[in-house]
Coordinates of C-alpha atoms in Angstrom, one line a residue:
M1 CA -19.2 94.5 -0.9
I2 CA -19.0 98.2 -0.7
R3 CA -15.7 99.7 -1.5
R4 CA -14.0 102.4 0.5
N5 CA -10.9 104.1 -1.0
V6 CA -8.1 106.1 0.5
L7 CA -7.1 109.4 -1.0
F8 CA -3.6 110.8 -0.5
R9 CA -2.5 114.3 -1.2
A10 CA 1.0 114.5 0.1
L11 CA 2.9 117.8 0.3
L12 CA 6.5 117.2 1.4
G13 CA 7.8 119.2 4.3
V14 CA 11.0 119.7 6.3
G15 CA 11.4 117.8 9.6
L16 CA 11.2 119.6 12.9
L17 CA 13.0 118.8 16.1
G18 CA 11.8 119.0 19.7
M19 CA 9.6 117.1 22.1
A20 CA 7.3 118.6 24.6
S21 CA 7.4 117.5 28.2
Y22 CA 3.7 117.2 28.6
V23 CA 1.1 115.7 26.4
S24 CA -2.7 115.8 26.6
A25 CA -5.7 114.2 24.9
A26 CA -6.0 115.2 21.3
E27 CA -8.3 117.9 20.1
I28 CA -9.7 117.1 16.7
R29 CA -11.3 120.0 14.9
I30 CA -13.7 119.8 12.0
A31 CA -13.3 122.3 9.1
N32 CA -16.7 122.1 7.4
Q33 CA -16.1 122.7 3.6
D34 CA -19.8 122.4 2.9
V35 CA -20.8 125.7 4.5
G36 CA -23.0 127.7 2.2
T37 CA -23.5 124.8 -0.3
G38 CA -26.8 123.5 1.0
Q39 CA -25.3 120.0 0.6
G40 CA -23.7 117.4 2.8
L41 CA -22.8 118.9 6.2
D42 CA -24.9 121.9 5.3
D43 CA -28.0 120.0 4.0
P44 CA -31.1 121.7 5.4
T45 CA -33.4 118.8 4.7
P46 CA -35.6 118.2 7.9
A47 CA -34.8 115.0 9.8
S48 CA -36.1 113.4 12.9
P49 CA -33.6 112.7 15.8
V50 CA -32.3 109.1 15.5
G51 CA -30.1 106.8 17.5
G52 CA -29.0 109.3 20.1
N53 CA -28.4 112.0 17.5
P54 CA -30.6 115.0 18.3
G55 CA -30.1 116.9 15.0
T56 CA -33.2 118.1 13.2
T57 CA -31.7 118.4 9.7
R58 CA -29.6 116.0 7.7
G59 CA -26.7 118.4 7.7
E60 CA -26.8 118.9 11.4
Q61 CA -27.0 115.2 12.1
A62 CA -24.0 114.6 9.8
R63 CA -22.0 117.3 11.7
I64 CA -22.9 115.8 15.0
V65 CA -21.7 112.3 13.9
F66 CA -18.5 113.9 12.6
Q67 CA -17.8 115.7 15.8
F68 CA -18.7 112.5 17.8
A69 CA -16.1 110.6 15.8
A70 CA -13.6 113.3 16.4
D71 CA -14.3 113.2 20.1
L72 CA -13.9 109.5 20.2
W73 CA -10.5 109.5 18.5
G74 CA -9.5 112.6 20.5
A75 CA -10.2 110.8 23.8
V76 CA -8.0 107.8 22.6
L77 CA -5.0 109.7 21.3
Q78 CA -2.6 112.2 23.0
S79 CA -1.3 115.3 21.3
E80 CA -0.6 118.9 22.3
V81 CA -1.3 120.0 18.8
P82 CA -4.9 120.2 17.5
V83 CA -5.7 118.0 14.6
T84 CA -7.8 119.6 11.8
V85 CA -9.9 117.6 9.5
S86 CA -11.2 119.2 6.3
A87 CA -14.6 117.5 5.7
S88 CA -17.1 117.6 2.9
F89 CA -19.6 115.6 0.8
A90 CA -19.2 115.0 -2.9
K91 CA -20.2 112.4 -5.5
L92 CA -17.6 109.7 -5.3
A93 CA -17.1 106.8 -7.7
C94 CA -20.0 104.5 -7.6
T95 CA -22.3 102.3 -9.6
A96 CA -25.9 101.1 -8.9
N97 CA -24.5 98.2 -6.8
A98 CA -21.1 99.3 -5.5
G99 CA -19.1 102.3 -4.8
T100 CA -16.8 104.4 -2.6
L101 CA -18.3 105.5 0.7
G102 CA -15.5 107.8 1.7
S103 CA -11.9 108.8 1.0
A104 CA -9.4 110.4 3.3
G105 CA -5.7 110.8 3.9
A106 CA -3.0 113.1 5.2
T107 CA -2.9 116.4 3.4
Y108 CA 0.8 116.9 4.4
I109 CA 3.5 114.4 5.4
F110 CA 6.8 115.2 7.1
G111 CA 10.0 113.5 8.1
F112 CA 12.3 114.1 11.0
E113 CA 15.9 115.1 10.6
D114 CA 18.5 113.1 12.5
P115 CA 18.3 112.9 15.5
A116 CA 14.5 112.3 15.7
P117 CA 12.5 112.8 18.9
A118 CA 12.1 109.9 21.3
G119 CA 9.7 107.4 19.8
A120 CA 10.2 108.5 16.2
L121 CA 12.4 107.5 13.3
S122 CA 14.5 109.9 11.2
N123 CA 14.3 110.1 7.4
T124 CA 10.9 108.5 7.5
W125 CA 7.6 109.9 6.4
Y126 CA 4.9 110.6 9.0
H127 CA 1.3 111.6 8.6
S128 CA 0.9 115.3 9.6
A129 CA -1.2 114.7 12.7
L130 CA 1.3 112.1 14.1
F131 CA 4.3 114.1 13.2
D132 CA 2.9 117.1 15.1
A133 CA 2.1 114.9 18.1
L134 CA 5.7 113.6 18.2
A135 CA 7.3 117.0 17.5
G136 CA 5.1 118.9 19.9
E137 CA 4.4 121.7 17.5
D138 CA 2.4 122.3 14.3
A139 CA 4.5 121.8 11.2
A140 CA 1.9 123.4 8.9
P141 CA 0.1 126.1 10.9
G142 CA -3.4 127.0 9.6
A143 CA -3.5 124.0 7.3
A144 CA -5.7 120.9 7.6
D145 CA -4.0 117.7 8.6
I146 CA -6.5 115.4 7.1
R147 CA -8.8 115.8 4.1
A148 CA -12.0 113.6 4.2
R149 CA -14.8 113.3 1.7
F150 CA -18.0 111.3 1.8
N151 CA -20.3 110.1 -0.9
G152 CA -23.1 112.6 -1.2
A153 CA -24.8 110.7 -4.0
L154 CA -25.4 107.6 -1.9
G155 CA -28.8 106.1 -2.7
S156 CA -29.4 108.2 -5.8
P157 CA -30.0 106.6 -9.2
G158 CA -26.8 104.9 -10.4
C159 CA -25.1 105.1 -7.0
L160 CA -25.5 102.4 -4.5
E161 CA -29.2 102.4 -5.1
G162 CA -31.4 101.5 -2.1
A163 CA -28.7 102.5 0.4
S164 CA -28.7 105.4 2.7
W165 CA -26.6 107.0 5.4
Y166 CA -27.5 106.2 9.0
F167 CA -26.7 109.2 11.3
G168 CA -27.5 107.5 14.6
L169 CA -24.7 107.1 17.3
D170 CA -25.8 103.6 18.5
G171 CA -24.8 101.3 15.7
K172 CA -28.4 100.2 15.1
Q173 CA -28.7 101.1 11.5
P174 CA -31.7 99.4 9.7
A175 CA -31.1 97.0 6.8
G176 CA -29.9 98.9 3.7
S177 CA -28.5 101.8 5.7
I178 CA -24.8 102.4 6.2
D179 CA -23.5 103.5 9.6
F180 CA -21.9 107.0 9.0
L181 CA -20.1 106.9 12.3
S182 CA -18.1 103.8 11.4
V183 CA -17.2 105.3 8.0
V184 CA -16.1 108.6 9.5
L185 CA -14.0 106.8 12.2
H186 CA -12.5 104.6 9.5
E187 CA -11.6 107.5 7.2
M188 CA -10.1 109.6 10.0
A189 CA -7.9 106.7 10.9
H190 CA -6.4 106.7 7.5
G191 CA -5.4 110.3 7.9
L192 CA -4.1 109.7 11.5
G193 CA -1.7 106.9 10.3
F194 CA -3.4 103.9 8.9
S195 CA -1.9 104.1 5.4
G196 CA 1.3 103.8 3.4
F197 CA 2.6 106.4 0.9
G198 CA 4.7 104.3 -1.6
S199 CA 3.5 103.3 -5.1
L200 CA 2.0 99.8 -5.3
T201 CA 2.3 99.8 -9.1
T202 CA 6.1 100.6 -9.3
G203 CA 7.1 99.5 -5.9
Q204 CA 9.0 102.7 -5.3
P205 CA 8.9 104.5 -1.9
L206 CA 7.6 108.1 -2.0
A207 CA 10.6 110.4 -2.8
G208 CA 12.9 107.5 -2.0
L209 CA 12.1 107.5 1.8
P210 CA 10.2 104.9 3.9
D211 CA 7.0 105.7 5.6
I212 CA 6.2 104.8 9.2
Y213 CA 3.2 102.5 8.3
S214 CA 5.1 100.5 5.7
T215 CA 8.1 99.9 8.0
F216 CA 5.9 97.3 9.8
V217 CA 4.7 95.5 6.7
Y218 CA 6.2 92.0 6.1
D219 CA 5.7 89.3 3.4
N220 CA 5.7 86.0 5.2
S221 CA 6.1 83.9 2.1
R222 CA 9.2 85.8 1.0
Q223 CA 10.3 86.3 4.6
K224 CA 11.2 89.9 3.9
S225 CA 10.1 93.2 5.3
W226 CA 8.6 95.7 2.9
Y227 CA 11.8 97.8 2.5
A228 CA 14.1 94.8 2.4
M229 CA 12.4 93.9 -0.9
T230 CA 13.3 95.2 -4.4
P231 CA 10.7 97.4 -6.1
V232 CA 9.7 94.4 -8.3
E233 CA 9.3 92.3 -5.3
R234 CA 7.1 94.9 -3.6
V235 CA 4.8 95.1 -6.7
A236 CA 4.3 91.3 -6.5
S237 CA 4.0 91.4 -2.7
A238 CA 1.1 93.9 -2.9
V239 CA -1.0 91.1 -4.5
N240 CA 0.3 88.2 -2.5
D241 CA -3.1 87.4 -1.0
G242 CA -2.9 86.1 2.6
H243 CA 0.8 86.7 3.0
L244 CA 1.1 90.4 3.7
V245 CA 1.1 91.1 7.5
F246 CA 1.7 94.0 10.0
T247 CA 4.4 93.1 12.4
G248 CA 4.0 95.8 15.1
D249 CA 4.5 94.4 18.6
N250 CA 1.3 96.1 19.9
V251 CA -0.9 94.8 17.2
K252 CA 0.5 91.3 17.6
A253 CA 0.1 91.4 21.4
E254 CA -3.6 92.6 21.2
A255 CA -4.6 90.3 18.3
P256 CA -5.7 87.5 20.7
L257 CA -7.9 90.0 22.6
W258 CA -9.9 90.7 19.4
L259 CA -9.5 87.8 16.9
T260 CA -11.1 84.4 17.3
P261 CA -10.2 81.1 15.7
P262 CA -11.4 80.9 12.1
L263 CA -14.1 78.7 10.7
M264 CA -12.5 76.2 8.3
L265 CA -14.0 73.6 5.9
R266 CA -12.8 70.4 7.6
I267 CA -12.9 67.5 5.1
S268 CA -13.3 64.1 6.9
A269 CA -13.3 61.8 3.9
P270 CA -11.8 60.5 1.7
A271 CA -8.3 60.3 3.4
T272 CA -6.7 61.8 0.3
A273 CA -8.5 65.1 0.8
A274 CA -8.8 65.1 4.6
G275 CA -7.8 68.3 6.3
D276 CA -8.8 71.9 6.9
Y277 CA -9.4 74.4 4.0
A278 CA -9.7 78.1 4.4
I279 CA -13.1 79.7 3.4
N280 CA -14.7 83.0 2.9
Q281 CA -18.3 83.6 3.8
A282 CA -20.6 84.9 1.1
A283 CA -22.0 88.5 1.5
F284 CA -25.5 87.2 1.1
G285 CA -27.6 84.4 2.6
P286 CA -27.5 83.0 6.2
T287 CA -24.1 82.8 7.8
A288 CA -22.5 79.4 7.5
S289 CA -21.7 77.8 10.9
V290 CA -20.7 74.5 12.5
D291 CA -24.3 73.7 13.0
N292 CA -25.7 74.4 9.5
F293 CA -22.9 73.4 7.2
S294 CA -21.9 69.7 7.1
G295 CA -22.6 66.5 5.2
G296 CA -21.7 64.9 1.9
I297 CA -20.4 67.1 -0.9
V298 CA -21.6 66.6 -4.4
A299 CA -20.2 68.5 -7.5
A300 CA -22.8 70.2 -9.6
V301 CA -23.4 68.9 -13.1
T302 CA -24.7 71.6 -15.4
G303 CA -24.2 70.5 -19.0
A304 CA -20.5 70.1 -19.8
N305 CA -19.3 72.0 -16.7
A306 CA -19.7 72.4 -13.0
E307 CA -20.4 76.1 -12.9
G308 CA -24.0 75.8 -11.7
C309 CA -25.3 78.5 -14.1
T310 CA -28.2 76.4 -15.3
P311 CA -30.6 74.0 -13.4
F312 CA -28.6 71.0 -12.1
D313 CA -28.6 67.9 -14.3
N314 CA -27.9 65.9 -11.1
A315 CA -30.4 67.5 -8.8
A316 CA -31.4 64.2 -7.2
A317 CA -27.8 63.5 -6.2
V318 CA -27.3 67.0 -4.8
A319 CA -30.5 67.1 -2.8
G320 CA -29.7 67.0 0.9
H321 CA -26.0 67.6 0.4
L322 CA -23.5 70.4 0.1
A323 CA -23.2 71.5 -3.6
L324 CA -19.7 72.2 -5.0
V325 CA -19.8 74.6 -7.9
V326 CA -17.0 76.4 -9.8
R327 CA -16.8 80.1 -10.3
G328 CA -17.6 80.9 -14.0
T329 CA -19.7 82.9 -16.4
C330 CA -22.8 83.7 -14.2
A331 CA -23.5 85.6 -11.0
F332 CA -22.8 83.9 -7.7
T333 CA -26.4 84.4 -6.8
D334 CA -27.6 82.5 -9.9
K335 CA -25.4 79.5 -8.9
V336 CA -26.8 79.5 -5.4
D337 CA -30.4 79.8 -6.7
N338 CA -29.9 76.8 -8.9
A339 CA -28.3 74.8 -6.0
Q340 CA -31.1 75.8 -3.7
R341 CA -33.7 74.6 -6.2
A342 CA -31.9 71.3 -6.5
G343 CA -32.3 70.8 -2.7
A344 CA -28.7 71.5 -1.6
T345 CA -28.2 72.3 2.1
G346 CA -25.3 74.7 1.4
V347 CA -22.9 75.7 -1.4
I348 CA -19.2 75.7 -1.8
I349 CA -17.9 78.0 -4.6
A350 CA -14.4 77.1 -5.9
N351 CA -12.5 80.0 -7.4
N352 CA -11.4 79.5 -11.1
Q353 CA -8.2 81.6 -10.7
P354 CA -5.5 82.1 -8.1
G355 CA -6.5 83.9 -4.8
T356 CA -9.7 84.0 -2.8
I357 CA -13.1 85.6 -3.3
V358 CA -16.0 86.8 -1.2
P359 CA -19.1 85.8 -3.2
G360 CA -21.4 88.9 -3.5
G361 CA -24.3 90.2 -5.4
T362 CA -28.0 90.9 -4.9
P363 CA -30.2 87.8 -5.0
L364 CA -33.3 87.9 -7.1
N365 CA -34.9 85.3 -4.8
P366 CA -34.4 84.7 -1.1
V367 CA -31.3 82.7 -0.2
N368 CA -32.1 80.3 2.6
I369 CA -28.9 78.1 2.5
P370 CA -25.3 79.1 3.6
V371 CA -22.6 79.8 1.0
V372 CA -18.8 79.7 1.3
S373 CA -16.0 79.9 -1.1
V374 CA -12.6 78.2 -1.3
S375 CA -9.5 78.9 -3.4
Q376 CA -8.8 77.5 -6.8
A377 CA -6.2 75.1 -5.5
D378 CA -8.4 73.8 -2.7
G379 CA -11.3 73.5 -5.1
N380 CA -9.2 71.4 -7.5
T381 CA -8.3 69.1 -4.6
L382 CA -12.0 68.7 -3.7
R383 CA -12.9 68.0 -7.3
A384 CA -10.2 65.4 -7.5
N385 CA -11.6 63.5 -4.6
L386 CA -15.4 63.5 -5.1
I387 CA -16.0 59.8 -4.3
G388 CA -17.2 59.8 -0.6
L389 CA -16.3 63.5 -0.2
A390 CA -17.8 64.7 3.1
G391 CA -17.1 67.4 5.7
G392 CA -18.3 70.5 7.5
L393 CA -17.2 73.7 9.2
A394 CA -15.1 73.5 12.3
L395 CA -13.0 76.0 14.3
G396 CA -9.3 76.2 13.3
S397 CA -6.4 76.3 15.7
S398 CA -5.0 79.7 14.8
L399 CA -6.6 83.2 14.9
A400 CA -8.8 84.3 12.0
G401 CA -6.9 87.1 10.3
A402 CA -3.4 86.3 11.7
D403 CA -0.6 84.2 10.3
A404 CA 1.2 81.3 12.1
A405 CA 3.4 83.8 13.9
G406 CA 0.5 85.8 15.2
N407 CA 1.0 88.8 12.9
V408 CA -2.3 90.4 11.7
Q409 CA -2.9 90.1 7.9
L410 CA -3.3 93.1 5.6
Y411 CA -5.5 93.3 2.6
A412 CA -3.6 92.2 -0.5
P413 CA -6.0 90.7 -3.0
S414 CA -4.6 88.9 -6.1
V415 CA -5.8 91.8 -8.3
L416 CA -4.5 95.2 -7.1
A417 CA -7.3 97.4 -5.8
Q418 CA -5.9 101.0 -5.8
G419 CA -6.9 102.8 -2.6
S420 CA -7.9 99.5 -0.9
S421 CA -4.9 97.2 -1.2
F422 CA -2.2 97.4 1.5
S423 CA -3.7 100.1 3.7
H424 CA -6.4 98.0 5.3
Y425 CA -6.7 95.0 7.5
D426 CA -7.6 91.8 5.6
T427 CA -11.1 90.6 5.2
R428 CA -10.1 87.3 7.0
L429 CA -10.2 89.1 10.4
T430 CA -12.9 87.6 12.6
P431 CA -14.8 89.4 14.1
N432 CA -14.7 92.1 11.4
A433 CA -12.5 95.1 12.1
L434 CA -13.0 98.8 11.6
M435 CA -10.1 99.1 9.1
E436 CA -11.1 96.4 6.7
Y437 CA -11.6 97.8 3.2
A438 CA -15.4 97.4 3.2
I439 CA -18.0 98.5 5.7
N440 CA -19.5 95.7 7.8
S441 CA -22.9 96.0 9.4
D442 CA -21.8 94.2 12.6
L443 CA -19.4 96.9 13.7
L444 CA -20.1 98.6 17.0
S445 CA -17.6 101.4 16.5
Q446 CA -19.1 103.6 19.1
F447 CA -17.7 101.2 21.7
T448 CA -14.8 99.5 20.1
V449 CA -12.2 100.3 17.4
D450 CA -10.5 96.9 17.8
L451 CA -6.9 96.7 16.6
T452 CA -6.6 100.2 15.2
P453 CA -5.2 102.0 18.3
A454 CA -2.7 99.2 18.7
L455 CA -1.4 100.0 15.2
F456 CA -1.3 103.7 16.0
K457 CA 0.8 102.9 19.1
D458 CA 3.2 100.9 17.1
E459 CA 3.7 103.9 14.8
G460 CA 4.4 106.2 17.7
W461 CA 1.1 107.6 18.9
K462 CA 0.7 107.9 22.7
L463 CA -2.6 106.5 23.8
N464 CA -4.8 107.6 26.8
E465 CA -4.8 104.3 28.7
D466 CA -5.7 105.9 32.0
N467 CA -9.2 106.4 33.3
Q468 CA -11.3 108.9 31.3
R469 CA -12.0 112.2 33.0
L470 CA -14.9 114.5 32.7
L471 CA -12.9 117.6 33.1
R472 CA -11.3 117.1 36.5
C473 CA -13.5 114.1 37.6
D474 CA -12.1 110.6 37.3
T475 CA -14.9 108.3 35.9
G476 CA -13.0 105.1 36.8
I477 CA -13.5 104.0 33.1
P478 CA -10.5 103.6 30.9
A479 CA -10.6 105.8 27.8
F480 CA -9.1 103.0 25.9
A481 CA -8.4 99.4 26.8
P482 CA -6.1 96.9 25.0
G483 CA -8.2 95.0 22.4
G484 CA -9.9 98.2 21.3
L485 CA -12.6 99.0 23.9
I486 CA -13.3 102.7 24.1
I487 CA -16.0 102.9 26.7
G488 CA -14.4 105.9 28.4
A489 CA -14.0 107.7 25.1
N490 CA -17.7 107.1 24.4
V491 CA -18.6 108.5 27.9
V492 CA -16.8 111.8 27.2
A493 CA -18.1 112.1 23.6
N494 CA -21.7 111.6 24.9
A495 CA -21.1 114.0 27.7
K496 CA -20.0 116.7 25.3
L497 CA -22.9 116.1 23.0
L498 CA -25.5 116.1 25.9
A499 CA -24.0 119.3 27.3
G500 CA -24.2 120.9 23.9
T501 CA -27.9 120.1 23.5
A502 CA -29.4 120.2 27.1
A503 CA -31.4 123.4 27.9
T504 CA -30.5 123.4 31.6
L505 CA -28.0 121.9 34.0
G506 CA -30.7 119.7 35.5
E507 CA -31.6 118.3 32.0
Y508 CA -27.9 117.6 31.4
R509 CA -27.5 115.8 34.7
A510 CA -30.6 113.7 34.1
A511 CA -29.4 112.8 30.5
I512 CA -26.0 111.7 31.8
H513 CA -27.6 109.7 34.6
N514 CA -29.8 107.9 32.1
Y515 CA -26.9 107.2 29.8
A516 CA -24.8 105.8 32.6
N517 CA -27.7 103.5 33.6
E518 CA -28.0 102.2 30.0
L519 CA -24.3 101.4 29.9
A520 CA -24.5 99.5 33.1
M521 CA -27.6 97.6 32.0
N522 CA -25.9 96.5 28.8
G523 CA -22.9 95.2 30.8
L524 CA -20.5 97.9 29.5
L525 CA -19.8 99.2 32.9
S526 CA -18.9 97.3 36.1
K527 CA -20.8 98.2 39.3
H528 CA -17.7 100.0 40.5
Q529 CA -17.3 102.0 37.3
A530 CA -21.0 102.9 37.4
T531 CA -20.6 104.2 40.9
R532 CA -17.5 106.2 40.0
L533 CA -19.3 107.7 37.0
G534 CA -22.2 108.5 39.2
A535 CA -19.9 110.5 41.5
C536 CA -19.1 112.7 38.6
L537 CA -22.7 113.8 38.4
N538 CA -22.8 115.9 41.6
P539 CA -24.1 119.4 41.0
A540 CA -20.7 121.2 41.2
K541 CA -18.9 118.9 38.8
T542 CA -21.7 118.7 36.3
R543 CA -21.9 122.5 36.4
D544 CA -18.3 122.7 35.3
Q545 CA -18.9 120.2 32.5
F546 CA -22.1 122.0 31.3
N547 CA -20.4 125.4 31.3
A548 CA -17.3 124.0 29.5
W549 CA -19.1 122.0 26.9
G550 CA -22.5 123.6 26.6
L551 CA -21.7 125.2 23.2
G552 CA -24.7 123.9 21.3
A553 CA -25.1 120.9 19.0
G554 CA -23.7 122.9 16.0
R555 CA -20.3 123.5 17.6
S556 CA -17.5 123.2 15.1
A557 CA -15.0 121.6 17.4
S558 CA -14.5 120.4 20.9
G559 CA -11.4 119.2 22.8
N560 CA -11.0 116.7 25.6
H561 CA -10.2 118.6 28.7

């Protein structure tokens, strides 16, 4: 799995008072820190347009993606105060097979004195952008609200070798490429509010005050909220895998709109082991499903252990069955290769220590059988009941990534991962979510940001839930819909991009028309919405749009008017 870390640089400020009577869609500005470096956002390397991105150099394409992400979040959020993101590329921590794609966080944090404005808490830390939106004024004029950096060494020797950035805007990155738009949206979200500020190693709140994100964190095994625990309890809770959740009402209400029931390993025999067991899918090989993962389960015998690190001694017994192996001294991919050679139809990897794992690695040979993992405790139960052991995958009765009460789980692996633990959704979420700690290739972030806006709303952000407007024209398409759809935001982001690159008004109108047809053909617009959007393409209205947004593809910022 590819790691993404969060970087915090908090400068403490004095709370402001006041609340404006009118709010508008947020304007997110990009402060390009790569200007003049010839790297990253300033990279002059020629590039062919790709995936709706018309840029002709790598730097231009990266800037376009960054601005597109800014326009998406700007269309979803409301604020009278512009948000500034300081953006650059640099070599971030990485090895040949894993590394940090990006890091971001609030450059300043602030707290409100008592009484706080409506919708805010006093004596509580807020990310700069959210604080400004609630206060109605800029608490740090001239300073960036968010600092974001991205890995400029990606794909070079020793750094995620074989990977590359994909600068398209359509989510159709080829194998081996990483969707830059999803990563930028993810990192911006950290700076907008998806992160806590306290220490996970000492359990101490920052400067002795709570932060708005962490006020919603709850440990459902201790039955305590984050700040009701002692520092020692918070340190333990940060690694309480599967038990740390976010309790915001909006996230909980929207969870059923995004999450689906999880796949479980359902053991049918013997009776002493019958029941449902939680699994994780491996990061390689075909996806395990109800259709391809069932049958008898046979434990591997490899010398004096069941680790599967050498050819199976009991290959004949394993053939045609699911192989049960124990995590141990060799790579997961080696275990699966040996199981596959023995004729297994699938593999169950039992952890050898508390917590859960996501089996990963780069197979030397093609993996043609599905692979899942179970916890150490569940693996011990299976190994204690091998006679007649059988089962398969089945849908559970709860939501994948939520606890029994419906609260969405946060990432709290049994070994603390600085920059990843606590400030992400858990990997159990199904479908995958934008704010999990690692990038997933199945995200379609140009159209949905799943449960992230709901979390922002719980923290106090106002969201644009009305129809998206192209200037003064109502498109009939919600900018944001509960469950995370951002079709209207995508409409305005594309309209700005097309206005900035079209040579004439006629070219702009034709491009928007083609774009609207594509959305309708893909079922993303209803017939009524397509008609309403078409009405926004009359000459007078598109002339206003073209004149307002036709600033060229290299524009440094654009707002949502």
